[in-house]
mmCIF file of C-alpha atoms in Angstrom:
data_model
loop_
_atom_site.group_PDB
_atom_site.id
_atom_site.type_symbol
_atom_site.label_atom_id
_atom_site.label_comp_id
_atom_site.label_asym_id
_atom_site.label_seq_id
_atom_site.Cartn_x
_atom_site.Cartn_y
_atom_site.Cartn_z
ATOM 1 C CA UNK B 50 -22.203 2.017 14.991
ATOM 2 C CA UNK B 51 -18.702 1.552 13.252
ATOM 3 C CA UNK B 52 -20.278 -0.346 9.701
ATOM 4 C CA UNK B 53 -20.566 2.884 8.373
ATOM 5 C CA UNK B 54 -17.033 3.892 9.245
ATOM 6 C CA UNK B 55 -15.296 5.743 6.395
ATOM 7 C CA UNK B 56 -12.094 6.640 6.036
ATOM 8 C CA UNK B 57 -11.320 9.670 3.221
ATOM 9 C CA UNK B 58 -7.588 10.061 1.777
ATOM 10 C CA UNK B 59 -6.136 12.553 -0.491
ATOM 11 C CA UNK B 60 -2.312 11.888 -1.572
ATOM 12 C CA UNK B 61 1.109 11.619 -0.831
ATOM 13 C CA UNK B 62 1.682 12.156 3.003
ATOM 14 C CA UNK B 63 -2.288 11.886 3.169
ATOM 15 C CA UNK B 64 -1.959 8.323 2.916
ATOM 16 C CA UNK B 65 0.589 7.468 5.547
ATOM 17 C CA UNK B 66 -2.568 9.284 8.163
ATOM 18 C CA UNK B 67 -4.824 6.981 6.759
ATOM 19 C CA UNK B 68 -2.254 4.022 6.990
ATOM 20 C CA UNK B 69 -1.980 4.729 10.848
ATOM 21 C CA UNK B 70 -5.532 5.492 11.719
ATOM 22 C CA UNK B 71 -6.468 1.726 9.568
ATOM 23 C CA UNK B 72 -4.043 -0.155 11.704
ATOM 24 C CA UNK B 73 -5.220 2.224 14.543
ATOM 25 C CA UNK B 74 -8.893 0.803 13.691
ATOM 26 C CA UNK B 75 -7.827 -2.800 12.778
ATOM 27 C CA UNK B 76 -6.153 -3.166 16.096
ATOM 28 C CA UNK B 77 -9.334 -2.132 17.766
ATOM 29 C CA UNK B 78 -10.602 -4.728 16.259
ATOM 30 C CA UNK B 79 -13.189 -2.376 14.415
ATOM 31 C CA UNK B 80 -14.345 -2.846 10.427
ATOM 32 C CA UNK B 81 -13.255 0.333 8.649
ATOM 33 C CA UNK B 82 -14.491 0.788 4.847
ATOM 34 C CA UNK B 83 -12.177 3.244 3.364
ATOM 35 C CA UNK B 84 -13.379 5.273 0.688
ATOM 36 C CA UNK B 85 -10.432 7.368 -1.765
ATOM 37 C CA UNK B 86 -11.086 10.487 -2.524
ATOM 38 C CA UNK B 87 -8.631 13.183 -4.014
ATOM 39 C CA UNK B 88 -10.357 16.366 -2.406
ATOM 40 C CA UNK B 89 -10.872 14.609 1.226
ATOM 41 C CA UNK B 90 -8.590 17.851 2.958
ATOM 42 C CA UNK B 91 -11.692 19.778 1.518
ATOM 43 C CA UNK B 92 -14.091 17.572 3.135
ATOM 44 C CA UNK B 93 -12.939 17.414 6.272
ATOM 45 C CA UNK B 94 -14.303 19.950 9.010
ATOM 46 C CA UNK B 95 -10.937 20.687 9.710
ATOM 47 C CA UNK B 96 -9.218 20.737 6.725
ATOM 48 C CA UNK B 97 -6.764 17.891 7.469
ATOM 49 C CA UNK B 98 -6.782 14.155 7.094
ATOM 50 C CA UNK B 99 -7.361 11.316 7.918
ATOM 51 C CA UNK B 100 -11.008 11.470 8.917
ATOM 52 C CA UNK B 101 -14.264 9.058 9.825
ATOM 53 C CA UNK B 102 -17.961 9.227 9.306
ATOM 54 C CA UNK B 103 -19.864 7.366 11.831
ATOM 55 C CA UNK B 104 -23.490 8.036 11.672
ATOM 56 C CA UNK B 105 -23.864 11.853 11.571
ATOM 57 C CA UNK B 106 -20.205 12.570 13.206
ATOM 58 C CA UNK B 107 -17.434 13.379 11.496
ATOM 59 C CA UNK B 108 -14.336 13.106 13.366
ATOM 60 C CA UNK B 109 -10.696 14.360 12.094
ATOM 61 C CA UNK B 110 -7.388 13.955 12.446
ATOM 62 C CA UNK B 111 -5.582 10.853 14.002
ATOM 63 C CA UNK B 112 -5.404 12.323 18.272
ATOM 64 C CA UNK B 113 -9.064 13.268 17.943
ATOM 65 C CA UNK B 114 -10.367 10.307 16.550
ATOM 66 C CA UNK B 115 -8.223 8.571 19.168
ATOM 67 C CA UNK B 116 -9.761 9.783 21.731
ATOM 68 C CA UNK B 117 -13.496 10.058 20.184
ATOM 69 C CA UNK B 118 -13.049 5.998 19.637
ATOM 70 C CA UNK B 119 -12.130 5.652 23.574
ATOM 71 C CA UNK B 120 -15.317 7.277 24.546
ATOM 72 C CA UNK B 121 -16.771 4.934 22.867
ATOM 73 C CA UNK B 122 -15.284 1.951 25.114
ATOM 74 C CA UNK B 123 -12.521 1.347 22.530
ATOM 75 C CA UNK B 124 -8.422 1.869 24.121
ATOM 76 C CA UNK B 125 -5.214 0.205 22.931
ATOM 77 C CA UNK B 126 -3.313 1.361 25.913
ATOM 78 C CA UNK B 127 -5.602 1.091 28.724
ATOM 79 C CA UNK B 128 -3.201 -1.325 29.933
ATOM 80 C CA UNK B 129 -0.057 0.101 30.333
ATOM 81 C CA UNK B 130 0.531 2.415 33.711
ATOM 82 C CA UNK B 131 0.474 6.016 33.875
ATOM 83 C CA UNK B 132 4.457 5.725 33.648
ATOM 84 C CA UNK B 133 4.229 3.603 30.249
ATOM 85 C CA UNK B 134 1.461 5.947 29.213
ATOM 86 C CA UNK B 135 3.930 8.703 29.250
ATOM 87 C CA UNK B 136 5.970 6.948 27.315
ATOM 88 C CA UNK B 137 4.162 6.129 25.097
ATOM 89 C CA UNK B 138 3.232 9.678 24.162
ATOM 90 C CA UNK B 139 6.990 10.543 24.251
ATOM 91 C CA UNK B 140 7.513 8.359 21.753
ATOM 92 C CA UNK B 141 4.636 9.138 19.813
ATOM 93 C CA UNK B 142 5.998 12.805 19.764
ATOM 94 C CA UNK B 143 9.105 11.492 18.757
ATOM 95 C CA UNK B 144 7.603 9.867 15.774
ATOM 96 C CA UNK B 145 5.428 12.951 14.897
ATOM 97 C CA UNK B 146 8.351 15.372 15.076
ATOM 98 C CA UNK B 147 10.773 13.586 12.833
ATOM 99 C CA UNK B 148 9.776 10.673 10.955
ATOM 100 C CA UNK B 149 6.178 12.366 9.432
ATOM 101 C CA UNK B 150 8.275 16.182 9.075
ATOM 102 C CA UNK B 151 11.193 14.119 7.082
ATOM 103 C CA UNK B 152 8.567 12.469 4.961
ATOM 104 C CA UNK B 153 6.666 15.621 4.039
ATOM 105 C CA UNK B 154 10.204 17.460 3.826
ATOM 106 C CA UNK B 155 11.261 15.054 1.324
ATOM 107 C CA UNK B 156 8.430 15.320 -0.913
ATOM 108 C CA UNK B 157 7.731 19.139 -0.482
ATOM 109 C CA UNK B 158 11.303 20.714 0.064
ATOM 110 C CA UNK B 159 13.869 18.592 -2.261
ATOM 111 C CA UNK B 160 13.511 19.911 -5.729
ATOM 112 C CA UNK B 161 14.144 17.259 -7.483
ATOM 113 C CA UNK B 162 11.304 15.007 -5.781
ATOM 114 C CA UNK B 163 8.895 17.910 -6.159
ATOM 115 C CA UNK B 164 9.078 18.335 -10.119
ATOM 116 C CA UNK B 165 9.264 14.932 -10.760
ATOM 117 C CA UNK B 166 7.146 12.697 -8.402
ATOM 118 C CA UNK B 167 4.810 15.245 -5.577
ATOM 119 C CA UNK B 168 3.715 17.821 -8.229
ATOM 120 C CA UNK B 169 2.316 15.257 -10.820
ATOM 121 C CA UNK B 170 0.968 12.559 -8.026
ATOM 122 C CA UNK B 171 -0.900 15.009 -6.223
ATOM 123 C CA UNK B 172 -2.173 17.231 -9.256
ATOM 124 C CA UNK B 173 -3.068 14.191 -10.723
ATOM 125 C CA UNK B 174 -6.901 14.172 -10.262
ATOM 126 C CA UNK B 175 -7.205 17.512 -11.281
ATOM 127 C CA UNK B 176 -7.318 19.072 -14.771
ATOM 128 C CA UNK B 177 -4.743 21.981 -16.157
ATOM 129 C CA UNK B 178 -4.457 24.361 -14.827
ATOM 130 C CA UNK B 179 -5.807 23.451 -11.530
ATOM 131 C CA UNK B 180 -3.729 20.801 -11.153
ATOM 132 C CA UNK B 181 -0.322 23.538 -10.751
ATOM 133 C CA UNK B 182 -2.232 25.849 -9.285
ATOM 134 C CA UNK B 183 -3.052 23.461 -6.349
ATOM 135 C CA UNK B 184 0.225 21.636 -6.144
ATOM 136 C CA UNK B 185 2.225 24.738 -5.675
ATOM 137 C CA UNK B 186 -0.660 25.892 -2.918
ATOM 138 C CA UNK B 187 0.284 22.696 -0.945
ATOM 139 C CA UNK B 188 3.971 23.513 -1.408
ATOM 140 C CA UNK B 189 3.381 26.762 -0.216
ATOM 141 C CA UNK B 190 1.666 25.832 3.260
ATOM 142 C CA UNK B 191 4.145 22.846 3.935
ATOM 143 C CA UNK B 192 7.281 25.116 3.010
ATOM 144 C CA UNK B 193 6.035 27.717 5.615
ATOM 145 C CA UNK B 194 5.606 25.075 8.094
ATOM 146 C CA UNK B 195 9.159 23.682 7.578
ATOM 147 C CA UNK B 196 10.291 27.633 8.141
ATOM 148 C CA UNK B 197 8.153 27.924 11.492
ATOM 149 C CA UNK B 198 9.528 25.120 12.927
ATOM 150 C CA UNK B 199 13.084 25.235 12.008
ATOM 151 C CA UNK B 200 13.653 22.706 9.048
ATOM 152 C CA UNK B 201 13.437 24.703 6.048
ATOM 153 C CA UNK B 202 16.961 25.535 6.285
ATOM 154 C CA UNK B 203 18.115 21.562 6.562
ATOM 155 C CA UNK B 204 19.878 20.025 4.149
ATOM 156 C CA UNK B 205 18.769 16.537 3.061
ATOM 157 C CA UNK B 206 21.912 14.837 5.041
ATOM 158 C CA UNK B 207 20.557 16.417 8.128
ATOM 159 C CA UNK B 208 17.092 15.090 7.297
ATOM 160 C CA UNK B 209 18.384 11.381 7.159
ATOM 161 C CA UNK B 210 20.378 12.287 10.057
ATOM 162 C CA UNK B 211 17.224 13.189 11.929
ATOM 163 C CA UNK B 212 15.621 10.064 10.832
ATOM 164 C CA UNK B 213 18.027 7.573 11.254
ATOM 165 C CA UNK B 214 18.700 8.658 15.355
ATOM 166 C CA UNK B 215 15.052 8.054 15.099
ATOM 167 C CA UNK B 216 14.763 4.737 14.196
ATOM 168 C CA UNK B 217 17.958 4.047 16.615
ATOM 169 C CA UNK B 218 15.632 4.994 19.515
ATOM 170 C CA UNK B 219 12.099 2.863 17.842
ATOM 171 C CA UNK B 220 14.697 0.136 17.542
ATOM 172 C CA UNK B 221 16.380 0.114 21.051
ATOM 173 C CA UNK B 222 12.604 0.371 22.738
ATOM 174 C CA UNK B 223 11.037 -2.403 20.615
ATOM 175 C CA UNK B 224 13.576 -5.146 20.923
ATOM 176 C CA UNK B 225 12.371 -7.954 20.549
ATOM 177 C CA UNK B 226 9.439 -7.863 21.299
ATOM 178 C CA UNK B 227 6.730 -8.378 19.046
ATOM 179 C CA UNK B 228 5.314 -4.906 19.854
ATOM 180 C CA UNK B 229 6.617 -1.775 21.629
ATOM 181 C CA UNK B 230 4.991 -2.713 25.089
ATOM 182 C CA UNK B 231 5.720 -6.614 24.980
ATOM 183 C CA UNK B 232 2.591 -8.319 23.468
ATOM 184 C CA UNK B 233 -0.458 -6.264 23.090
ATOM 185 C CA UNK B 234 0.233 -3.189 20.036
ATOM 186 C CA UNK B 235 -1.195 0.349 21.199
ATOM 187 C CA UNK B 236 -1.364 3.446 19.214
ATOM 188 C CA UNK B 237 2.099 3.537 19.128
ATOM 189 C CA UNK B 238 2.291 0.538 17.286
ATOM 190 C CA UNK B 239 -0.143 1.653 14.697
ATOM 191 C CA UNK B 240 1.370 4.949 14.105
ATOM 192 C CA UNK B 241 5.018 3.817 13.690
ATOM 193 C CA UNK B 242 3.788 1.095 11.030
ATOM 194 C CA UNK B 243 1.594 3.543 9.352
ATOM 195 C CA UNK B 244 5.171 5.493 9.262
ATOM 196 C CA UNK B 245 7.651 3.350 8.429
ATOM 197 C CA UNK B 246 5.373 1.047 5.997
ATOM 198 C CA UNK B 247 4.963 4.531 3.645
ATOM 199 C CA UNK B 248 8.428 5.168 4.057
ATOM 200 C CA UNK B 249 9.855 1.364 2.918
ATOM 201 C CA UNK B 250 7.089 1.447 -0.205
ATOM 202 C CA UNK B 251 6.903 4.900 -1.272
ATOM 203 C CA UNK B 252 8.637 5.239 -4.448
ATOM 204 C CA UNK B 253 10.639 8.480 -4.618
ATOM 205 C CA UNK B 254 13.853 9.873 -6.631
ATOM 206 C CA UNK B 255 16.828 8.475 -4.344
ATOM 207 C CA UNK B 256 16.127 5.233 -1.586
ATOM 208 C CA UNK B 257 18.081 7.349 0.879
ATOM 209 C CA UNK B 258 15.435 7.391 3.562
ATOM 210 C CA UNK B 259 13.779 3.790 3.526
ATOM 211 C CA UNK B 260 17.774 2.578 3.285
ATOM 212 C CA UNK B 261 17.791 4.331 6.848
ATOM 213 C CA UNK B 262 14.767 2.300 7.953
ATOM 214 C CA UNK B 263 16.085 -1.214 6.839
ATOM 215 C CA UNK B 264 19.084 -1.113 8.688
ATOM 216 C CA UNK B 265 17.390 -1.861 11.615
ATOM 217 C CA UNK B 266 16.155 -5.551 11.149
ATOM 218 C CA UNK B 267 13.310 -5.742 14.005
ATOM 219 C CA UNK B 268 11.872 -2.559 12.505
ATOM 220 C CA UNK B 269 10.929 -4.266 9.432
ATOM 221 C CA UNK B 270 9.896 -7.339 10.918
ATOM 222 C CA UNK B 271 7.958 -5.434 12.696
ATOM 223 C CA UNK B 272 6.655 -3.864 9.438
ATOM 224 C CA UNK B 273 6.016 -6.859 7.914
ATOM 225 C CA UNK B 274 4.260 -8.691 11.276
ATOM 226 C CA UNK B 275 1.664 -5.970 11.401
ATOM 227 C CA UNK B 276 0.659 -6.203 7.653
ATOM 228 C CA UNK B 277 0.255 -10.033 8.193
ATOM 229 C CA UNK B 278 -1.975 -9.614 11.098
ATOM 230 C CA UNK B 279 -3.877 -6.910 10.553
ATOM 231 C CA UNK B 280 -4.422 -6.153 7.009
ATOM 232 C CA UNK B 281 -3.637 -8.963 4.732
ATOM 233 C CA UNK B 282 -6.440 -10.789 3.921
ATOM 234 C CA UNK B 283 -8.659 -7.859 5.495
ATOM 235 C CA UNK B 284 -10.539 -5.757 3.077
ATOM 236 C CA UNK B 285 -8.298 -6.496 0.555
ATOM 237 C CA UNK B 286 -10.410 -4.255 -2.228
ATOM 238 C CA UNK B 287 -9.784 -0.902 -0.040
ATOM 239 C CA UNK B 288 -6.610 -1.546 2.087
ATOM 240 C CA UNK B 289 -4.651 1.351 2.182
ATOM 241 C CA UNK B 290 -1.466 -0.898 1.409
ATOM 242 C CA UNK B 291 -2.836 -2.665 -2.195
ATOM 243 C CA UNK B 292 -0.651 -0.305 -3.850
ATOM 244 C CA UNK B 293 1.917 0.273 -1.969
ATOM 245 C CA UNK B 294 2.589 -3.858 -1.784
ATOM 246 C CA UNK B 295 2.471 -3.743 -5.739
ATOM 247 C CA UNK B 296 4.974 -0.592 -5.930
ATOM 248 C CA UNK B 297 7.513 -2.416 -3.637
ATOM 249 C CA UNK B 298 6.489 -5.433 -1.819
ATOM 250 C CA UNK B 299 9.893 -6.675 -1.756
ATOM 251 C CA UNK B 300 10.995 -4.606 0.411
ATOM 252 C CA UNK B 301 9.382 -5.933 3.531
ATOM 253 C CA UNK B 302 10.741 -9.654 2.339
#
């Protein structure tokens, strides 16, 4: 049922979704073929990304397809108690709230990043003047969300801030351990590499934020442990991560 599995990215923060929902997949021990295309937000039934084709369903968004794959006899956590479960979520939350709203706040809200790197990457597959036209729509819609939910009026300190008591708590809770609960990775552990992978290889104008995410050692080796396992070597051709190891592969080293 899952060989005709397609995953659909557009750009920028697109690609982080996709990132998590591969590893997501991977971990499940699924095949995925991913498929790039620069108007998937228009393809999707919901309008946002990631998404998957499986036979005549199409499934979008990372908590739906979650839970669509675990009707289908496929669960990363089923594990864990109802206690870790909650946790689990918590943290998930956690990662959701200020890791992905720093990410798009950096590449939608600071100026400088805007003009120079998010309005040419993303308008990139279009022609002039549709290219502007939908780079400053996108702008738009993820400036209004920073305003509804209270970050529009952050400065980028507070942003790092944010991100950095973040990774404090993702540290403290992994450990050592080679996963967040002890050996077996859940969707936790997919969507905090799908996270922190786009933030330590997406280039942008200052290093500010993946600086934040190296200083904690066991984060990146947890970073780098994933990729090993679960997507070098797999799909190479179509891995989500092909150019973001090229950009800055040194950074996980």
């Amino acid at each position: 049922m899952y060989r005709e599995e397609r995953v659909c990215l557009s750009l920028c923060i697109n690609a982080l979704l996709m990132l998590c929902l591969q590893a997501f997949l991977q971990m499940c021990n699924l095949p995925v073929r991913v498929v790039c295309r620069a108007n998937a937000e228009y393809m999707s039934p919901s309008g946002k990304v990631p998404f998957i084709h499986v036979g005549n369903q199409v499934v979008s968004e990372l908590g739906p397809i979650v839970q669509f794959v675990k009707a289908k006899g496929h669960s990363l956590s089923d594990g864990l108690d109802e206690v870790q479960k909650a946790e689990m979520k918590a943290y998930m939350e956690l990662v959701n709230n200020m890791l992905l709203t720093a990410e798009l706040y950096l590449q939608w809200c600071d100026d400088v990043t805007v003009e120079e790197i998010t309005h040419p990457r993303y308008g990139s597959p279009y022609p002039w003047p549709l290219n502007r036209i939908l780079s400053y729509q996108k702008q738009w819609e993820i400036r209004r969300k920073m305003k509804a939910i209270g970050w529009a009026g952050k400065s980028l300190q507070q942003v790092l801030e944010d991100v950095d008591q973040c990774c404090q708590a993702l540290s403290q809770r992994l450990g050592t351990q080679p996963y967040f609960f002890n050996k077996q990775p859940t969707e936790l552990d997919a969507l905090v590499f799908g996270n922190l992978f786009t933030i330590l290889t997406t280039q942008l104008i200052t290093d500010e934020l993946s600086e934040k995410v190296k200083n904690y050692g066991n984060l990146t080796a947890f970073c780098r442990r994933i990729e090993q396992q679960y997507f070098e070597g797999h799909d190479k051709d179509s891995s989500a991560t092909a150019s973001a190891r090229s950009a800055k592969r040194s950074l996980l080293r």
